[in-house]
Amino acid sequence: MDLLSKGWAVSLLLCWFFVVVSCNSVEKKIYVNLNYTVSCVRLLNATHQIGCQSSLSGNVGVLHVLESEENLDWVLHSGPNPPYMVILESPLFTRSIMMKLKNGSSRVAGVAVVAPNTNPAAGFSPHTKCPNENTGVYSVKYDPAMAHCNKTLWNPLGNGLSYEEFDFPIFSLKDDNETQVIRQCYLDHNRAMNGSSLQYPLCAMQLYSHMSAVTDTATCMRRNDINFSINPEIVCDALGDYNVWASTRPLNNTAKGHKMWESVVIAAARLDSRSFFFDIAPGAESGVSGFVTLLAAAHALRNATQEAQPNRTILYTFFQGETFDYIGSSRMVYDMENKQFALDLDNVHSVLEIGQVGLRADSRLWLHSDPVSRRNNSVNEEVKGLIAKLHSAATGLSVSVQEPSFSQPLPPSSFQRFLRARPIPGIVIEDHQSAFTNRFYESMYDNAEYLNVSYPPNLSPEEQLEFVTDTAKALTEVATVVARALYTQAGGEEPQLSSIKADPQIVTQMLYSFLVQSNNSWFQQLIPSDLKSHLTNRPPNYYVGVAQQSSEPTLLVQHLLANLTGRTVNITQENCQNQREDENDKESKHMYSYMWVQGVAPPNGTEREGYCIRSTVRLSKALSPAFDLRQYTSDDYSTWTESRWKSIKGRIFLVASHELEMLTLGVGVGVLLTSLLLTYIISSKADILFSSGREPTNATY
Ligand SMILES: *[C@@H]1O[C@H](CO)[C@@H](O)[C@H](O)[C@H]1NC(C)=O
Ligand SMILES: *[C@@H]1O[C@H](CO)[C@@H](O)[C@H](O)[C@H]1NC(C)=O
Ligand SMILES: *[C@@H]1O[C@H](CO)[C@@H](O)[C@H](O)[C@H]1NC(C)=O
Ligand SMILES: *[C@@H]1O[C@H](CO)[C@@H](O)[C@H](O)[C@H]1NC(C)=O
Ligand SMILES: *[C@@H]1O[C@H](CO)[C@@H](O)[C@H](O)[C@H]1NC(C)=O
Ligand SMILES: *[C@@H]1O[C@H](CO)[C@@H](O)[C@H](O)[C@H]1NC(C)=O
Ligand SMILES: *[C@@H]1O[C@H](CO)[C@@H](O)[C@H](O)[C@H]1NC(C)=O
Ligand SMILES: *[C@@H]1O[C@H](CO)[C@@H](O)[C@H](O)[C@H]1NC(C)=O
Ligand SMILES: *[C@@H]1O[C@H](CO)[C@@H](O)[C@H](O)[C@H]1NC(C)=O
Ligand SMILES: *[C@@H]1O[C@H](CO)[C@@H](O)[C@H](O)[C@H]1NC(C)=O
Ligand SMILES: *[C@@H]1O[C@H](CO)[C@@H](O)[C@H](O)[C@H]1NC(C)=O
Ligand SMILES: *[C@@H]1O[C@H](CO)[C@@H](O)[C@H](O)[C@H]1NC(C)=O
């Protein structure tokens, strides 16, 4: 009797063991987790929510690979197994199809777009046709004929998809083996042959991207406040980051507001970009071409501005969050108006902004200016002077500069936010005369390939870093024009000009680092060791993100600008990190910033020898003033917030028919109850069952 019951207990345990093991392997067969999940997320402004989201437990749908727009009927009307998870090849990711799916959203569980490995031939821009339509200078009040891009539609290819709201998740898939698994699953299980009905099990996909925030920014900020007092759970965060700036003469950054005798020429570019999907914003033409040009110009001016200091200071500024209603520039102007910045607007002499300059037809640059402020004579004279300086800066170079027609307003640009405050003379340099040349504005295709940054085959990453591409040579010319024009605009002497030249080697290294991969030997030298983890083997993502900390692009530009405009100083690491030249120094932190960077890695693998860089590089907040003022319905300032989420993930699996699912569930529950009962019996009778002590170790299992 004793032996029998022991044997029974052992076999029960064995049986249990097998059930558990086989359950696990079944689960592995059924679920394939997607490893690459790039999703569209929810953003909110004063009045709307845009973007996508799933339900709390993820949206599940039967896979359907859409073959053409006509094929939509299956998804929207005739298919027998709704809701569907629609797989789109990128040519079908159009406004027309997406709006039909949006309209039929009761039968659509979600969408997965297969991103191609090479850029499409046709243009594609999910942005609006008139970027930042309501927050630039061209309001109806400023000039009714120029409001709402009435004169020039800057982004005619814009289909506005990035500003639509979808109540299902939308993911992007790379076209690789993972996507092949999905296609195969569809072909094996879901493809209806000659109209015959489908056989279960079917291949399904589940996408999770549940968003916490709803309705608009005011609503979610109110919820943040309520939650804060009861249980601190934030549902949305303001978009924002940090602007990067530096000056050719040190400015006391502790003393805010107006500086006597200071007159600055602002040289501006924007840092950020976006695409339909949250994690991909390569911004090659829309952002990188401009800020790399400005960085190269700043480098070219380092010697000239230190040897023969021109009368005016040049202020290099790199604005963050410009995509979302000019977050960075509107904040800097606000800070200047409110004595929160090292300078005020009275110190600003003029503005030279570098826009999109990577795609020049016939090497032509276009000098855009604001016709409204130029109606004022003195502004007009200054603008004409700056144009003349740009013309003479370009002589002898393979770049030509031209003006578009006098009556054309400015393209979307940070300078517009300065003009909103007062009529400051300025020019925006672009590669387009009227509408953008950029066919992929604010899309995932605005990448290295589009800017023609490519390398001969068989180069190692380090060789690619050093290889001077044609794009780099061309941008170097632009940087030289910008540097020379800035120098004369700041009051420097003309004869100095020919010695001011941008360096193609530096430009090519920047293009590689900002468009191909930031993790390379050059950037490793330029950053402090605690920021190493920010370097990646991908191009950085230029989406602005939320304000808590500065993003990867901001950090990289900050440290690079310090290297390109600063000096190394021979001081200890401790003094460097304490922002001083020596123990007794209490003043220099007002004028300079100090960074201890890693330095070169010696080839024999010993420790890097770090050193200290002294520069005038600073960060300033790029958070919309609307959030400091708590004006969440502001018309003047950006009100964009990003919803929080718990997880973004996806998986595919086979679903049985509904009846079979119910049967499986019933059996599962039955097994569970039985085993619970058995466990209860065994444990309550344990002293009887196992009374004769432990089995010897040679027991058979
Ligand atoms: C939206 O769907 C409804 C039926 O569900 C249809 O009547 C209507 O025409 C559709 N609208 C658009 C814009 O496609
Ligand atoms: C836009 O321009 C057209 C002519 O170019 C004019 O008729 C129309 O009134 C303008 N619209 C606005 C809102 O100013
Ligand atoms: C908010 O975004 C929506 C969608 O892009 C836009 O139509 C609306 O004008 C924006 N509201 C404000 C106040 O900017
Ligand atoms: C993808 O599949 C191809 C051929 O089926 C194979 O050669 C390749 O190694 C696979 N790539 C990955 C990353 O699994
Ligand atoms: C995801 O990665 C895991 C491990 O790297 C792999 O086993 C699995 O097949 C991948 N999923 C897909 C869909 O390729
Ligand atoms: C589907 O129809 C085509 C011709 O209409 C036929 O050649 C093919 O064999 C059919 N396939 C199946 C699975 O019935
Ligand atoms: C900078 O400004 C601060 C605050 O006004 C002042 O205490 C400091 O002495 C100034 N430093 C220099 C070098 O001007
Ligand atoms: C700046 O000056 C240093 C030494 O005076 C020289 O080595 C360097 O090449 C110059 N840089 C540029 C960009 O002219
Ligand atoms: C720069 O300032 C000096 C002295 O303040 C003056 O003599 C000189 O003419 C100025 N140069 C220019 C180009 O304004
Ligand atoms: C900038 O970085 C280079 C290495 O790429 C280094 O040789 C140089 O000394 C650095 N300059 C400064 C001012 O830090
Ligand atoms: C840096 O300073 C230390 C101590 O003051 C000195 O020994 C060293 O030679 C200096 N290095 C350079 C490159 O000037
Ligand atoms: C590594 O190289 C550095 C400089 O080239 C040298 O000073 C050091 O002695 C070398 N260390 C070893 C272990 O070879």
Coordinates of C-alpha atoms in Angstrom, one line a residue, residues 70-387:
E70 CA -8.9 47.6 -54.6
N71 CA -8.0 44.7 -52.2
L72 CA -9.1 47.0 -49.3
D73 CA -12.7 45.8 -49.9
W74 CA -11.7 42.5 -48.2
V75 CA -10.6 44.3 -45.1
L76 CA -13.4 46.8 -45.0
H77 CA -16.4 44.8 -46.1
S78 CA -16.1 41.3 -47.5
G79 CA -13.5 39.4 -45.4
P80 CA -15.2 37.0 -43.0
N81 CA -12.8 37.2 -40.0
P82 CA -12.6 40.8 -38.9
P83 CA -10.9 42.6 -37.4
Y84 CA -7.8 42.6 -39.6
M85 CA -4.2 43.4 -39.0
V86 CA -3.2 45.0 -42.3
I87 CA 0.3 44.6 -43.6
L88 CA 1.1 47.3 -46.1
E89 CA 4.1 47.5 -48.5
S90 CA 5.3 51.1 -48.3
P91 CA 4.0 52.2 -51.7
L92 CA 0.5 51.5 -50.3
F93 CA 1.1 53.7 -47.2
T94 CA -0.8 56.6 -48.8
R95 CA -3.3 59.1 -47.4
S96 CA -6.1 57.6 -49.4
I97 CA -5.6 54.1 -48.1
M98 CA -4.9 55.2 -44.5
M99 CA -8.0 57.4 -44.4
K100 CA -10.2 54.5 -45.7
L101 CA -8.8 52.2 -43.0
K102 CA -9.4 55.0 -40.4
N103 CA -13.0 55.3 -41.6
G104 CA -13.4 51.5 -41.4
S105 CA -11.7 51.2 -38.1
S106 CA -14.2 48.8 -36.6
R107 CA -12.8 46.1 -38.9
V108 CA -9.2 47.2 -38.6
A109 CA -7.2 46.0 -35.7
G110 CA -4.0 47.8 -36.7
V111 CA -1.5 48.4 -39.5
A112 CA 2.1 47.3 -40.0
V113 CA 4.0 49.1 -42.8
V114 CA 6.9 47.3 -44.3
A115 CA 9.7 49.9 -44.7
P116 CA 11.7 49.3 -47.9
N117 CA 15.5 48.9 -47.8
T118 CA 16.1 51.6 -50.3
N119 CA 14.2 54.8 -50.7
P120 CA 11.2 55.0 -53.0
A121 CA 11.5 56.8 -56.3
A122 CA 8.4 58.9 -55.8
G123 CA 8.3 61.6 -53.1
F124 CA 6.7 61.0 -49.7
S125 CA 6.1 63.4 -46.9
P126 CA 3.7 62.6 -44.0
H127 CA 4.0 66.2 -42.8
T128 CA 1.6 69.0 -43.6
K129 CA 1.9 71.1 -46.7
C130 CA 2.4 74.2 -44.7
P131 CA 4.7 73.3 -41.8
N132 CA 4.1 75.3 -38.5
E133 CA 1.3 77.2 -40.3
N134 CA 0.0 79.0 -37.3
T135 CA 3.0 79.7 -35.2
G136 CA 5.4 81.5 -37.6
V137 CA 5.3 85.2 -38.2
Y138 CA 2.8 85.1 -41.1
S139 CA -0.4 85.5 -39.3
V140 CA -3.4 87.2 -40.9
K141 CA -2.5 90.2 -38.8
Y142 CA 1.1 90.4 -40.1
D143 CA 0.1 90.2 -43.7
P144 CA -3.2 88.6 -44.8
A145 CA -1.9 87.8 -48.3
M146 CA 1.0 85.7 -46.8
A147 CA -0.8 83.8 -44.1
H148 CA -1.4 80.0 -44.4
C149 CA 1.3 79.6 -47.1
N150 CA -1.0 81.4 -49.5
K151 CA 2.0 82.7 -51.6
T152 CA 4.2 79.6 -51.6
L153 CA 3.1 76.1 -50.5
W154 CA 6.4 74.9 -49.0
N155 CA 5.8 71.2 -48.8
P156 CA 3.4 70.4 -51.7
L157 CA 4.1 66.6 -51.2
G158 CA 2.9 66.7 -47.6
N159 CA 0.0 64.4 -47.1
G160 CA -0.6 65.3 -43.5
L161 CA -0.6 61.6 -42.2
S162 CA 1.6 62.5 -39.3
Y163 CA -1.1 64.9 -38.0
E164 CA -4.0 62.4 -38.3
E165 CA -5.5 60.5 -35.4
F166 CA -5.9 56.8 -35.6
D167 CA -7.5 54.6 -33.0
F168 CA -5.5 51.6 -33.9
P169 CA -1.8 50.9 -33.6
I170 CA 0.5 51.5 -36.6
F171 CA 3.9 49.9 -36.6
S172 CA 6.8 49.8 -39.0
L173 CA 8.6 46.6 -39.9
K174 CA 12.0 46.3 -41.5
D175 CA 12.0 44.3 -44.7
D176 CA 14.0 41.4 -43.4
N177 CA 13.7 37.8 -42.3
E178 CA 11.4 38.8 -39.5
T179 CA 8.9 40.3 -42.0
Q180 CA 9.4 37.2 -44.1
V181 CA 8.2 35.1 -41.2
I182 CA 5.0 37.2 -41.1
R183 CA 4.5 37.0 -44.8
Q184 CA 5.0 33.3 -44.7
C185 CA 2.5 32.9 -41.9
Y186 CA 0.0 34.8 -44.0
L187 CA 0.6 32.7 -47.1
D188 CA 0.4 29.4 -45.2
H189 CA -2.7 30.1 -43.3
N190 CA -4.7 33.2 -44.4
R191 CA -4.7 33.3 -48.1
A192 CA -8.1 32.6 -49.5
M193 CA -7.8 30.5 -52.6
N194 CA -10.3 31.2 -55.3
G195 CA -12.8 32.7 -52.9
S196 CA -13.1 29.5 -50.9
S197 CA -13.5 30.2 -47.2
L198 CA -10.5 30.0 -44.9
Q199 CA -9.6 27.1 -42.7
Y200 CA -8.7 27.6 -39.0
P201 CA -6.1 28.1 -37.5
L202 CA -5.4 31.5 -38.9
C203 CA -2.3 33.6 -38.5
A204 CA -2.9 36.7 -36.3
M205 CA -0.9 39.6 -35.0
Q206 CA -1.1 41.4 -31.7
L207 CA 0.2 45.0 -31.3
Y208 CA 0.6 46.8 -28.0
S209 CA 0.9 50.5 -28.0
H210 CA -1.6 51.7 -25.4
M211 CA -1.3 55.4 -24.7
S212 CA -2.3 56.9 -21.3
A213 CA -3.2 60.5 -22.4
V214 CA -6.3 61.5 -24.2
T215 CA -8.1 64.5 -25.8
D216 CA -5.7 67.4 -25.6
T217 CA -2.8 68.9 -23.6
A218 CA -5.0 70.8 -21.1
T219 CA -6.9 67.6 -20.3
C220 CA -3.7 65.6 -19.8
M221 CA -2.0 68.3 -17.8
R222 CA -5.0 68.5 -15.5
R223 CA -4.8 64.7 -15.0
N224 CA -1.1 64.9 -14.3
D225 CA -1.9 67.4 -11.5
I226 CA -4.7 65.4 -10.0
N227 CA -2.7 62.2 -10.1
F228 CA 0.2 64.0 -8.6
S229 CA -1.7 64.6 -5.3
I230 CA -3.2 61.1 -5.1
N231 CA -0.8 58.7 -6.7
P232 CA 2.0 60.2 -8.8
E233 CA 1.3 58.9 -12.2
I234 CA 2.1 61.2 -15.1
V235 CA 0.1 60.6 -18.3
C236 CA 1.9 63.1 -20.6
D237 CA 5.0 65.2 -20.9
A238 CA 5.7 68.4 -22.7
L239 CA 7.9 67.9 -25.8
G240 CA 11.2 69.7 -25.4
D241 CA 14.9 69.4 -25.0
Y242 CA 17.8 71.9 -24.9
N243 CA 19.1 74.4 -27.4
V244 CA 22.9 74.5 -27.8
W245 CA 24.6 77.9 -28.2
A246 CA 28.1 79.3 -28.2
S247 CA 29.6 82.8 -28.8
T248 CA 32.8 83.9 -30.4
R249 CA 33.5 86.2 -27.4
P250 CA 32.8 84.8 -24.0
L251 CA 29.5 86.2 -22.5
N252 CA 28.8 86.3 -18.8
N253 CA 26.1 83.7 -18.7
T254 CA 25.3 84.3 -15.0
A255 CA 24.4 88.0 -15.7
K256 CA 21.1 87.7 -17.6
G257 CA 19.4 90.4 -19.7
H258 CA 20.8 93.3 -21.6
K259 CA 24.6 93.5 -22.1
M260 CA 26.0 97.0 -22.7
W261 CA 28.2 97.3 -25.8
E262 CA 27.3 93.8 -27.0
S263 CA 26.0 93.4 -30.5
V264 CA 25.5 89.9 -31.8
V265 CA 24.9 88.2 -35.2
I266 CA 22.9 85.1 -34.6
A267 CA 23.9 82.1 -36.8
A268 CA 21.1 79.6 -36.4
A269 CA 20.2 76.1 -37.5
R270 CA 17.7 73.6 -36.3
L271 CA 18.5 70.2 -34.7
D272 CA 15.3 68.2 -34.8
S273 CA 13.2 66.4 -37.3
R274 CA 10.4 63.8 -37.2
S275 CA 8.7 61.1 -39.2
F276 CA 5.5 59.3 -38.9
F277 CA 7.1 56.8 -36.5
F278 CA 8.4 57.7 -33.1
D279 CA 11.8 56.0 -33.3
I280 CA 12.9 57.0 -36.8
A281 CA 13.7 60.6 -37.7
P282 CA 16.9 60.7 -39.7
G283 CA 16.3 64.4 -40.8
A284 CA 19.3 64.3 -43.2
E285 CA 18.2 67.2 -45.4
S286 CA 15.7 68.9 -43.1
G287 CA 18.1 69.1 -40.1
V288 CA 21.5 67.6 -40.5
S289 CA 22.6 69.4 -43.7
G290 CA 22.0 72.7 -42.0
F291 CA 23.5 72.1 -38.6
V292 CA 26.6 70.3 -40.0
T293 CA 27.1 73.4 -42.2
L294 CA 26.9 75.7 -39.3
L295 CA 29.2 73.5 -37.2
A296 CA 31.8 73.5 -40.0
A297 CA 31.5 77.3 -40.3
A298 CA 32.0 77.8 -36.6
H299 CA 35.1 75.7 -36.8
A300 CA 36.4 77.6 -39.8
L301 CA 35.9 80.9 -37.8
R302 CA 37.8 79.7 -34.7
N303 CA 41.1 81.1 -35.7
A304 CA 39.9 84.2 -37.4
T305 CA 37.6 85.3 -34.6
Q306 CA 40.4 84.8 -32.0
E307 CA 43.2 86.5 -34.0
A308 CA 41.4 89.4 -35.4
Q309 CA 38.3 89.7 -33.2
P310 CA 35.5 91.4 -35.2
N311 CA 33.5 94.1 -33.4
R312 CA 30.3 92.1 -33.2
T313 CA 30.0 88.7 -31.5
I314 CA 28.7 85.7 -33.5
L315 CA 26.2 83.7 -31.5
Y316 CA 25.9 80.1 -32.9
T317 CA 22.5 78.6 -31.9
F318 CA 21.2 75.2 -32.6
F319 CA 17.4 75.0 -31.9
Q320 CA 15.6 71.9 -30.7
G321 CA 11.9 71.1 -31.2
E322 CA 11.4 73.4 -34.1
T323 CA 9.3 70.8 -35.9
F324 CA 6.6 71.2 -33.2
D325 CA 5.7 74.9 -33.5
Y326 CA 9.2 76.3 -33.0
I327 CA 9.7 75.1 -29.4
G328 CA 13.4 76.0 -29.2
S329 CA 13.5 79.4 -30.9
S330 CA 10.3 80.6 -29.3
R331 CA 11.8 79.8 -25.9
M332 CA 15.0 81.6 -26.7
V333 CA 13.1 84.7 -27.8
Y334 CA 10.9 84.5 -24.7
D335 CA 14.0 84.2 -22.5
M336 CA 15.6 87.2 -24.2
E337 CA 12.4 89.2 -23.6
N338 CA 12.3 88.2 -19.9
K339 CA 15.9 88.6 -18.9
Q340 CA 16.4 84.8 -18.7
F341 CA 19.1 84.7 -21.3
A342 CA 22.7 86.1 -21.4
L343 CA 21.5 88.7 -23.9
D344 CA 18.3 90.4 -24.9
L345 CA 16.7 91.3 -28.2
D346 CA 18.3 94.7 -28.2
N347 CA 21.7 92.9 -28.4
V348 CA 20.6 91.1 -31.6
H349 CA 22.0 92.9 -34.6
S350 CA 20.9 90.4 -37.3
V351 CA 20.2 86.7 -38.0
L352 CA 21.7 84.3 -40.6
E353 CA 19.9 81.0 -40.6
I354 CA 21.0 77.9 -42.4
G355 CA 18.0 75.8 -43.5
Q356 CA 18.0 72.8 -45.9
V357 CA 21.1 73.1 -47.9
G358 CA 22.0 69.5 -48.9
L359 CA 20.3 69.3 -52.3
R360 CA 21.4 72.1 -54.5
A361 CA 20.5 72.1 -58.2
D362 CA 23.4 73.7 -60.1
S363 CA 25.1 74.5 -56.8
R364 CA 22.7 77.4 -56.2
L365 CA 21.8 78.7 -52.8
W366 CA 18.7 80.8 -52.3
L367 CA 18.7 83.8 -49.9
H368 CA 15.2 84.1 -48.4
S369 CA 14.2 87.3 -46.6
D370 CA 11.0 88.7 -45.1
P371 CA 9.3 91.2 -47.5
V372 CA 7.1 92.6 -44.7
S373 CA 9.9 93.8 -42.4
R374 CA 11.9 95.0 -45.4
R375 CA 9.2 97.6 -46.1
N376 CA 11.0 99.4 -43.3
N377 CA 13.9 101.2 -44.9
S378 CA 16.6 100.6 -42.3
V379 CA 15.8 96.9 -42.1
N380 CA 15.9 96.7 -45.9
E381 CA 19.3 98.4 -46.0
E382 CA 20.7 95.9 -43.5
V383 CA 19.2 92.9 -45.4
K384 CA 20.7 94.2 -48.6
G385 CA 24.1 94.6 -46.9
L386 CA 23.9 91.0 -45.7
I387 CA 23.0 89.8 -49.2

